PDB file of N, CA and C in Angstrom:
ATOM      1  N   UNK A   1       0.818  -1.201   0.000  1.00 43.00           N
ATOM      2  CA  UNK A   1       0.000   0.000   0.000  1.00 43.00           C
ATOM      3  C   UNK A   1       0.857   1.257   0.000  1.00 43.00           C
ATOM      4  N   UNK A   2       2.329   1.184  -1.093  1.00 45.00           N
ATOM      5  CA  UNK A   2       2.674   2.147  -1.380  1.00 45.00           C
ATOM      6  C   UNK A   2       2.207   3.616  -1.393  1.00 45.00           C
ATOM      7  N   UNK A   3       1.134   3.462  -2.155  1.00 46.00           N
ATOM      8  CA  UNK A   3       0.331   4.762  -2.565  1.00 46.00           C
ATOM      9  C   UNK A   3      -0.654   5.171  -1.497  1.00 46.00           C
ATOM     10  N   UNK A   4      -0.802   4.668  -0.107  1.00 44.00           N
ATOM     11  CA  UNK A   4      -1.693   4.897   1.001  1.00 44.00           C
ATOM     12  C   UNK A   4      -0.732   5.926   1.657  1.00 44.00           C
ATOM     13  N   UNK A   5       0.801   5.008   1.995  1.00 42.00           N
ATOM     14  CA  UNK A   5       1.685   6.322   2.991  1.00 42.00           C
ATOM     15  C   UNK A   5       1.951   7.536   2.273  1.00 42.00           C
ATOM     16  N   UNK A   6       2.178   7.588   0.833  1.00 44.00           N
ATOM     17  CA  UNK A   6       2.397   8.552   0.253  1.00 44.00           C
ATOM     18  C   UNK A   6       1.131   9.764   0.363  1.00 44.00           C
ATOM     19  N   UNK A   7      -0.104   9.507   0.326  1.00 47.00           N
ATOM     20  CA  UNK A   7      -1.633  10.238   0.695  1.00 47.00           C
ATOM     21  C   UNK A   7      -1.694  10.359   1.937  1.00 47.00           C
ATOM     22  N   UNK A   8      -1.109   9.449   2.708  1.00 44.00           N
ATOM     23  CA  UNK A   8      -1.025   9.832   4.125  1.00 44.00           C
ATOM     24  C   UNK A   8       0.180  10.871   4.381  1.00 44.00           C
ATOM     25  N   UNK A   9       1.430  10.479   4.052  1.00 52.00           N
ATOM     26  CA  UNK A   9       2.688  11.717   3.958  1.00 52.00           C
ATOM     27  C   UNK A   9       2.211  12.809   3.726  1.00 52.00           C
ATOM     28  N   UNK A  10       1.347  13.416   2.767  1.00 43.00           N
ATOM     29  CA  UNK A  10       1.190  14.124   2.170  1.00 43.00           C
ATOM     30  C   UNK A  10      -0.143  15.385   2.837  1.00 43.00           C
ATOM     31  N   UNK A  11      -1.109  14.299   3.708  1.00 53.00           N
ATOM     32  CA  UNK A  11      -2.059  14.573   4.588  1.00 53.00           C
ATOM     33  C   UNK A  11      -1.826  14.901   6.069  1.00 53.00           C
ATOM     34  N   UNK A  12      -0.291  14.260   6.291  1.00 71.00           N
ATOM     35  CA  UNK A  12       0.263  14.720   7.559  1.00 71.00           C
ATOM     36  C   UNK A  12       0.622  16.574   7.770  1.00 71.00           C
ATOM     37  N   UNK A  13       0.748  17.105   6.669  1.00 92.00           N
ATOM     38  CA  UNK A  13       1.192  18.440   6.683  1.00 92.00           C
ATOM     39  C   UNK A  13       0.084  19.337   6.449  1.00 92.00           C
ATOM     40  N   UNK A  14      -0.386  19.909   8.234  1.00 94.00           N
ATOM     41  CA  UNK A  14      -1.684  21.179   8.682  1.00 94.00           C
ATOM     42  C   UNK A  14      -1.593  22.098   7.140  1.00 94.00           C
ATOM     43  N   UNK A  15      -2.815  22.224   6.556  1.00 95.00           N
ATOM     44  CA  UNK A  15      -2.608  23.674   5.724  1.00 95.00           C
ATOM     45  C   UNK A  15      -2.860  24.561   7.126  1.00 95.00           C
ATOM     46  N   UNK A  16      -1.823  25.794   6.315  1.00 96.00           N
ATOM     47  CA  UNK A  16      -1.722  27.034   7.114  1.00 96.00           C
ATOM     48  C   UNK A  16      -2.986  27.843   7.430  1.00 96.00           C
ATOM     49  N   UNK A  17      -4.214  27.587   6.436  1.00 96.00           N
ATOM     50  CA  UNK A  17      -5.094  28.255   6.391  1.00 96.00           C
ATOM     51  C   UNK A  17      -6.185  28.655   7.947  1.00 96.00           C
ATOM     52  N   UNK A  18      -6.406  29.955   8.199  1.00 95.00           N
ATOM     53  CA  UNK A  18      -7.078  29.992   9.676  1.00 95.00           C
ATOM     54  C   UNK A  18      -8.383  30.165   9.602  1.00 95.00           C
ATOM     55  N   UNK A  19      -8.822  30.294   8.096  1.00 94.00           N
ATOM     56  CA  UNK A  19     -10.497  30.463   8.254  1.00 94.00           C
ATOM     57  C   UNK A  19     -10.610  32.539   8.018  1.00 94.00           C
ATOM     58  N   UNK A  20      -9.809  32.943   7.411  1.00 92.00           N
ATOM     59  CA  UNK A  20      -9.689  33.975   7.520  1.00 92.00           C
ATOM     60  C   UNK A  20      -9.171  34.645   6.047  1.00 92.00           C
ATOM     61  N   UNK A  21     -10.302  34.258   4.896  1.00 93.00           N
ATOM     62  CA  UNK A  21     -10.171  34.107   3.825  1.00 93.00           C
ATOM     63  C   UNK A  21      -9.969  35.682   3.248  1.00 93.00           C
ATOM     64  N   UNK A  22      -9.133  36.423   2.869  1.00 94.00           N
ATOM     65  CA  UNK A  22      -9.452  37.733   2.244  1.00 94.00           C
ATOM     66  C   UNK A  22      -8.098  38.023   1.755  1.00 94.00           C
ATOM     67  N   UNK A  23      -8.261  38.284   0.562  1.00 93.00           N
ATOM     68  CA  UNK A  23      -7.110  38.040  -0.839  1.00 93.00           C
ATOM     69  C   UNK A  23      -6.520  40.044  -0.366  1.00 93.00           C
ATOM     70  N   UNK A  24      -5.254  40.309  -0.234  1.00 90.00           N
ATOM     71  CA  UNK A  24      -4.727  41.433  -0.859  1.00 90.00           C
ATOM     72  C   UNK A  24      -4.221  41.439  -1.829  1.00 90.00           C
ATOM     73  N   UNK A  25      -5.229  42.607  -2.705  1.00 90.00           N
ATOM     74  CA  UNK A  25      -4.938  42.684  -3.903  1.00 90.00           C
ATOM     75  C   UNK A  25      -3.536  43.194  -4.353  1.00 90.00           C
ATOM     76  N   UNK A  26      -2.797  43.959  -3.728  1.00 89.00           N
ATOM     77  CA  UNK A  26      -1.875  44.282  -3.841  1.00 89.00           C
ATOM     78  C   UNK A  26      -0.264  43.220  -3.489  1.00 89.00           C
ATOM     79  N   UNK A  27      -0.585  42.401  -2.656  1.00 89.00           N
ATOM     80  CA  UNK A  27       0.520  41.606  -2.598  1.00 89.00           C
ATOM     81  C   UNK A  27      -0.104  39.917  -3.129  1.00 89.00           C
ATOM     82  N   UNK A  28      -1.129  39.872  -3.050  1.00 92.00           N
ATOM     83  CA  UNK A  28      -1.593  38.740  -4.119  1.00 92.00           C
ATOM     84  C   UNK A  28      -1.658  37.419  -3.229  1.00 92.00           C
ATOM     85  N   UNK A  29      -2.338  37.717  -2.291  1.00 92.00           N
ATOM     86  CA  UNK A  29      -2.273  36.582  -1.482  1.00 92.00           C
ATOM     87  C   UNK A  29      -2.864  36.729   0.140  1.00 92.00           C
ATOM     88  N   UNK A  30      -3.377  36.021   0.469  1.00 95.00           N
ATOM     89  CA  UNK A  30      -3.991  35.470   1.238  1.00 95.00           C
ATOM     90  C   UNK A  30      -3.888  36.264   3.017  1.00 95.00           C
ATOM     91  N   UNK A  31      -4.814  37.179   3.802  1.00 92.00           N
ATOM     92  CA  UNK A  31      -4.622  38.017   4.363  1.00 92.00           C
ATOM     93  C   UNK A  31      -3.987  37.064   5.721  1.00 92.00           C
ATOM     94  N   UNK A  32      -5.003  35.833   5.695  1.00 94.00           N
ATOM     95  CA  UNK A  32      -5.340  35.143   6.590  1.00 94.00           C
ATOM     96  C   UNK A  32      -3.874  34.142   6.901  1.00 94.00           C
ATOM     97  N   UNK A  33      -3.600  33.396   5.530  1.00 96.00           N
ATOM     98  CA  UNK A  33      -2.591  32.408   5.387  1.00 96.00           C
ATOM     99  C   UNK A  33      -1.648  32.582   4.915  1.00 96.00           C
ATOM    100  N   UNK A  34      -1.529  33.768   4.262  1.00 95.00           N
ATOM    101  CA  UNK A  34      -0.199  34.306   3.779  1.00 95.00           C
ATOM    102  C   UNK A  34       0.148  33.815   1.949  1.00 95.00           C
ATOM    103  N   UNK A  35      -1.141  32.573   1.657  1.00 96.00           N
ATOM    104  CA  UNK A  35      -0.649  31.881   0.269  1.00 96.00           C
ATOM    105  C   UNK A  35      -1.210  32.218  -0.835  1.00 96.00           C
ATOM    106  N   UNK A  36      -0.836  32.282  -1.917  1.00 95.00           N
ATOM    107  CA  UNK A  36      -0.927  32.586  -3.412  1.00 95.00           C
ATOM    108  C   UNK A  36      -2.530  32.161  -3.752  1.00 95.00           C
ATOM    109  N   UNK A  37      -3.514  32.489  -4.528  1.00 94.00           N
ATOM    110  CA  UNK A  37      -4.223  31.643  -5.019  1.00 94.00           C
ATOM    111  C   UNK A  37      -3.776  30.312  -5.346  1.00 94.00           C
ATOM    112  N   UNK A  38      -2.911  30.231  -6.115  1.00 94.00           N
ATOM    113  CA  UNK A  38      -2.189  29.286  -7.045  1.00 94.00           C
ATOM    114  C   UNK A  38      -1.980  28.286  -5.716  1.00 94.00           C
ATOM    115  N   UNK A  39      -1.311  28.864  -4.898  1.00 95.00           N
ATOM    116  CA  UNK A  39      -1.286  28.165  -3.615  1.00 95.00           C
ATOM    117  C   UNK A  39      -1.733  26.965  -2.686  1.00 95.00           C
ATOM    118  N   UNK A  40      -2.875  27.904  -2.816  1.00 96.00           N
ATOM    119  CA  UNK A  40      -4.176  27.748  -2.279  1.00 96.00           C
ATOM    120  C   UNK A  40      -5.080  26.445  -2.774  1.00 96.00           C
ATOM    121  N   UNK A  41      -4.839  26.609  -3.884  1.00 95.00           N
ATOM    122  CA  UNK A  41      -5.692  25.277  -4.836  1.00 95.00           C
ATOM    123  C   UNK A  41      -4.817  24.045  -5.048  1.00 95.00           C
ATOM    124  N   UNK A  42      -3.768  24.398  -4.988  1.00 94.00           N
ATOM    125  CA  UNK A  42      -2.645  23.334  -5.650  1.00 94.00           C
ATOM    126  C   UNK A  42      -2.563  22.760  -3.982  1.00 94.00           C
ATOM    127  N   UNK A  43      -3.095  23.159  -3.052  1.00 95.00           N
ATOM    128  CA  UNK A  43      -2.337  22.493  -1.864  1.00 95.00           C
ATOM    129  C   UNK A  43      -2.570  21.020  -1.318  1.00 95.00           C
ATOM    130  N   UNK A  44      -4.239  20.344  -1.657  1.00 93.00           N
ATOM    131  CA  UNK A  44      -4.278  19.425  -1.302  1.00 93.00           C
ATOM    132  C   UNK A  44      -3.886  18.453  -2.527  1.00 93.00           C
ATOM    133  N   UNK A  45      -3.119  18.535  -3.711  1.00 94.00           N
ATOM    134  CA  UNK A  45      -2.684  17.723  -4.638  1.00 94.00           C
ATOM    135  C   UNK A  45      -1.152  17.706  -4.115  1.00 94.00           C
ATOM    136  N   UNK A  46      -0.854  18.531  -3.427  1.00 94.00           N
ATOM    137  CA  UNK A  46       0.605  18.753  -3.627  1.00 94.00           C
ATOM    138  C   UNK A  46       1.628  18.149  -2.907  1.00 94.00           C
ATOM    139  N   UNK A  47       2.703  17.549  -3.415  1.00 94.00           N
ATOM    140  CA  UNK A  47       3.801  16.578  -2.400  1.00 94.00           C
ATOM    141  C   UNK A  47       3.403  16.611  -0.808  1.00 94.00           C
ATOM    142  N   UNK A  48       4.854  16.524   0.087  1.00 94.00           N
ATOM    143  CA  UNK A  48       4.575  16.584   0.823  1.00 94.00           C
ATOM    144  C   UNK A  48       5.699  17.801   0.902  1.00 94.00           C
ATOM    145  N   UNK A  49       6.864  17.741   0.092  1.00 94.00           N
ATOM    146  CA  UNK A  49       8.114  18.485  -0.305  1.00 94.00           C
ATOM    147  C   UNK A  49       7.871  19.989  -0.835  1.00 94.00           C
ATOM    148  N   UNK A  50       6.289  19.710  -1.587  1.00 95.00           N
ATOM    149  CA  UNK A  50       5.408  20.978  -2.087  1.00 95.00           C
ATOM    150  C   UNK A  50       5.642  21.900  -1.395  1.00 95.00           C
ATOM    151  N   UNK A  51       4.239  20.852  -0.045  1.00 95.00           N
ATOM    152  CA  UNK A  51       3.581  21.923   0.667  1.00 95.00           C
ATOM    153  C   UNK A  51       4.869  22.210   1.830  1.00 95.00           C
ATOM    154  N   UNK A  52       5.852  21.712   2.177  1.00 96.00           N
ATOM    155  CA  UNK A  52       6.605  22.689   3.275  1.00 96.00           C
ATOM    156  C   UNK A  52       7.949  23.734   2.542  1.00 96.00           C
ATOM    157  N   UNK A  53       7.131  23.530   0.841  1.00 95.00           N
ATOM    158  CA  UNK A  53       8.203  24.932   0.374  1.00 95.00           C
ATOM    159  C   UNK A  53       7.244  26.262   0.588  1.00 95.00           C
ATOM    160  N   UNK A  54       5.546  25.707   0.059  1.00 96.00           N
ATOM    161  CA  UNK A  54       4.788  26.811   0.033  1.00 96.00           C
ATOM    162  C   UNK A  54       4.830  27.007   1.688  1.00 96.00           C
ATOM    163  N   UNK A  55       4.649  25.974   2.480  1.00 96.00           N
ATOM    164  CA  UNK A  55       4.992  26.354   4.294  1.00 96.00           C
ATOM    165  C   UNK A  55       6.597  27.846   4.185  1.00 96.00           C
ATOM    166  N   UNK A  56       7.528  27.496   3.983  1.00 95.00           N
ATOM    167  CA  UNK A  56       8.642  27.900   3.982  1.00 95.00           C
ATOM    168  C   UNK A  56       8.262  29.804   3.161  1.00 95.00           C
ATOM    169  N   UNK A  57       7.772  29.741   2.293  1.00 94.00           N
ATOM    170  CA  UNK A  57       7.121  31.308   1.269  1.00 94.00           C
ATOM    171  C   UNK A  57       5.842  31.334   2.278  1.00 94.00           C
ATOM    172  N   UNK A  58       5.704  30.934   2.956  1.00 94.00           N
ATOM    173  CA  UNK A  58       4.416  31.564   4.049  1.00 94.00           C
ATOM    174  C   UNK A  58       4.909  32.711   5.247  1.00 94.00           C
ATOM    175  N   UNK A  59       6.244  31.638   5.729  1.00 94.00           N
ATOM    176  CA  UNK A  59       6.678  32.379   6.793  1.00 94.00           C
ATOM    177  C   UNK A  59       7.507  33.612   6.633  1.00 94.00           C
ATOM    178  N   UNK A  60       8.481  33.160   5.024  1.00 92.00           N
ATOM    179  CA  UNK A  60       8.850  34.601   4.912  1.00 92.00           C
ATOM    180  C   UNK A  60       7.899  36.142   4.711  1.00 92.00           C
ATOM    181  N   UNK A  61       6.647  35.438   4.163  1.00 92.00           N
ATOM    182  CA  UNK A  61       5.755  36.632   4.046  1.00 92.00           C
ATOM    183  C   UNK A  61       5.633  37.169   5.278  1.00 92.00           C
ATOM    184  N   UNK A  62       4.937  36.173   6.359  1.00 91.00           N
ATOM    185  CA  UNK A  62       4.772  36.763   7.437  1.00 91.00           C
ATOM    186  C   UNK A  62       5.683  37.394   8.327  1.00 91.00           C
ATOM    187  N   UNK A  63       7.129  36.827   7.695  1.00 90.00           N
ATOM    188  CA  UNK A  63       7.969  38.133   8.690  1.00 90.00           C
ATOM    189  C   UNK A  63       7.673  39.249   7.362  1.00 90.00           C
ATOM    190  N   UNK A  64       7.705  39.981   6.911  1.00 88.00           N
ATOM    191  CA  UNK A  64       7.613  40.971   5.994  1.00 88.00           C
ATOM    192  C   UNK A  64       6.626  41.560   5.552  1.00 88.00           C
ATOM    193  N   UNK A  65       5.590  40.963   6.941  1.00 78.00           N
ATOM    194  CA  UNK A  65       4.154  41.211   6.434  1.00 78.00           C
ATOM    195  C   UNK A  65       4.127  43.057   7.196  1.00 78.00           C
ATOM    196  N   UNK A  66       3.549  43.404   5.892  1.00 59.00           N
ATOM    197  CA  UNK A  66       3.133  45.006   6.191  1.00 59.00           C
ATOM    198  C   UNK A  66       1.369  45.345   5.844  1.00 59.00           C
ATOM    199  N   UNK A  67       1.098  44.584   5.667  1.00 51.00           N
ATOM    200  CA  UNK A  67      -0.578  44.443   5.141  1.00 51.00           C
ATOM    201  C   UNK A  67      -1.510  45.814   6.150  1.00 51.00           C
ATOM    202  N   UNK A  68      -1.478  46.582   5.590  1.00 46.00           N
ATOM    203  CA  UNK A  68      -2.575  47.221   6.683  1.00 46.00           C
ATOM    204  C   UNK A  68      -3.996  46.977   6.412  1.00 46.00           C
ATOM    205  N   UNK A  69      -4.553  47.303   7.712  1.00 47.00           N
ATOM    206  CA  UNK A  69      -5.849  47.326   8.099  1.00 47.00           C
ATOM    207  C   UNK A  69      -7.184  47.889   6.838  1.00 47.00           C
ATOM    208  N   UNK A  70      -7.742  46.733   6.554  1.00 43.00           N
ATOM    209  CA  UNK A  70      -8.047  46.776   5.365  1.00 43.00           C
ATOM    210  C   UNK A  70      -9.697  47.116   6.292  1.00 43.00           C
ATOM    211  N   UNK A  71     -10.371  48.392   5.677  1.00 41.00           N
ATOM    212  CA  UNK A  71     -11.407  49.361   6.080  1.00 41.00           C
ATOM    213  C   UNK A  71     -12.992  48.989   5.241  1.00 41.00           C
ATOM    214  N   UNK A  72     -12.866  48.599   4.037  1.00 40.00           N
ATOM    215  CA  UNK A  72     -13.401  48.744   2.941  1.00 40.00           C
ATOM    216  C   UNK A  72     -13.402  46.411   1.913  1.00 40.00           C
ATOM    217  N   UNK A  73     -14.404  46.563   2.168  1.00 39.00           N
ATOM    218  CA  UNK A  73     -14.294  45.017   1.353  1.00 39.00           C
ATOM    219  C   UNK A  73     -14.008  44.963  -0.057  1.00 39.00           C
ATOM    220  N   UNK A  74     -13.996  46.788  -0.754  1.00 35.00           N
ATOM    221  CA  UNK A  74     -13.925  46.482  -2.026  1.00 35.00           C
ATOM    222  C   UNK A  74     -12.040  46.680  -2.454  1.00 35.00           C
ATOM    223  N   UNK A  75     -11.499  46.798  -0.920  1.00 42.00           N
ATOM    224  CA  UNK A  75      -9.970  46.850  -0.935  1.00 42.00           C
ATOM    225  C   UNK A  75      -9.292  45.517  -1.242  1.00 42.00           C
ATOM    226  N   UNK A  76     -10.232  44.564  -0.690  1.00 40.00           N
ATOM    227  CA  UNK A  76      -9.908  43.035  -0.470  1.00 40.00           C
ATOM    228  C   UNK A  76     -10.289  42.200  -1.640  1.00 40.00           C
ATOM    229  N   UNK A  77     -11.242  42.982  -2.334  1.00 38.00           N
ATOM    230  CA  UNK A  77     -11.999  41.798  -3.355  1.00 38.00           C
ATOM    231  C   UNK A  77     -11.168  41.576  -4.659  1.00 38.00           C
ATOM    232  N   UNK A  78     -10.808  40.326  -4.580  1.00 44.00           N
ATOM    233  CA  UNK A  78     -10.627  40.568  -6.136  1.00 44.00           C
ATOM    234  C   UNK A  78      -8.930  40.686  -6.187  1.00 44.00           C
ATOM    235  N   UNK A  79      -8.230  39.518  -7.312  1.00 40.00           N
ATOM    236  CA  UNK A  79      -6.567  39.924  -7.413  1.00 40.00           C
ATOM    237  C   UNK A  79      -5.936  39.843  -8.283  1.00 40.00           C
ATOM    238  N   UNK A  80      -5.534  41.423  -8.944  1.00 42.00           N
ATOM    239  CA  UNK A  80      -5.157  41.069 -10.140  1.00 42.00           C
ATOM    240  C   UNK A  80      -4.178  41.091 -10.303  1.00 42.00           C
ATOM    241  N   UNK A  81      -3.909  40.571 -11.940  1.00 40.00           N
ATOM    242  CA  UNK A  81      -2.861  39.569 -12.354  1.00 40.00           C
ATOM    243  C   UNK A  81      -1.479  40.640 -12.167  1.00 40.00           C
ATOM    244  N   UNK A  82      -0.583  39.830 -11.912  1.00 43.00           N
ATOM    245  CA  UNK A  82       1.056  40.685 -11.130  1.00 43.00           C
ATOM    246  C   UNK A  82       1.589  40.839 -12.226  1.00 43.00           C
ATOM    247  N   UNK A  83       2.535  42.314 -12.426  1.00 42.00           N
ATOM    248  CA  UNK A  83       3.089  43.014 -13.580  1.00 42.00           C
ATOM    249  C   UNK A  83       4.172  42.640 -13.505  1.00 42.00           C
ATOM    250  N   UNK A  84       4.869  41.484 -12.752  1.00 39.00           N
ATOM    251  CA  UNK A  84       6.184  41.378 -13.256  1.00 39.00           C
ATOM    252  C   UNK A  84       6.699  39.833 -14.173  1.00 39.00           C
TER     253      UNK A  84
END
C-alpha cells in the first residue's frame, strides 16, 4: 500500500489556512494564510516536499508582512494579475 503512505505523507502536513479568507490585492495573497491563489488550490494535490516549500514562502511573508488594516471590502476583493 505504497500509494496509502504517500496520501497519508502528504495529509500529515496542517494547511496554514485559519479560516480567515481575504485576498490582498496588492501583494496577491492570502490576508489570513499568507498563500498565493495558485497556492491555495494546488495544496491538497501537492507533495509533501510541495507543501513545506509553500509552508517555507508563508513564513517569509509573514515576517515581511506590512498588510494594513483593510477598512473597505472592495480593498480586499478581487486579485489582479502581477506586472512582473
Amino acid at each position: 500500500m505504497a500509494g496509502d503512505s504517500t496520501v497519508k505523507d502528504a495529509q500529515s502536513i496542517q494547511s496554514p489556512c485559519i479560516g480567515v479568507c481575504k485576498m490582498d490585492a496588492a501583494k496577491q495573497y492570502c490576508r489570513g494564510c499568507y498563500r498565493t491563489l495558485s497556492e491555495i488550490a494546488a495544496w491538497s494535490s501537492e507533495s509533501k516536499e510541495g507543501q513545506l516549500k509553500i509552508l517555507g514562502l508563508v513564513a517569509k511573508r509573514q515576517k515581511s508582512n506590512t498588510i494594513p488594516d483593510v477598512t473597505s471590502d472592495q480593498e480586499s476583493i478581487g486579485v489582479t494579475e502581477s506586472a512582473e
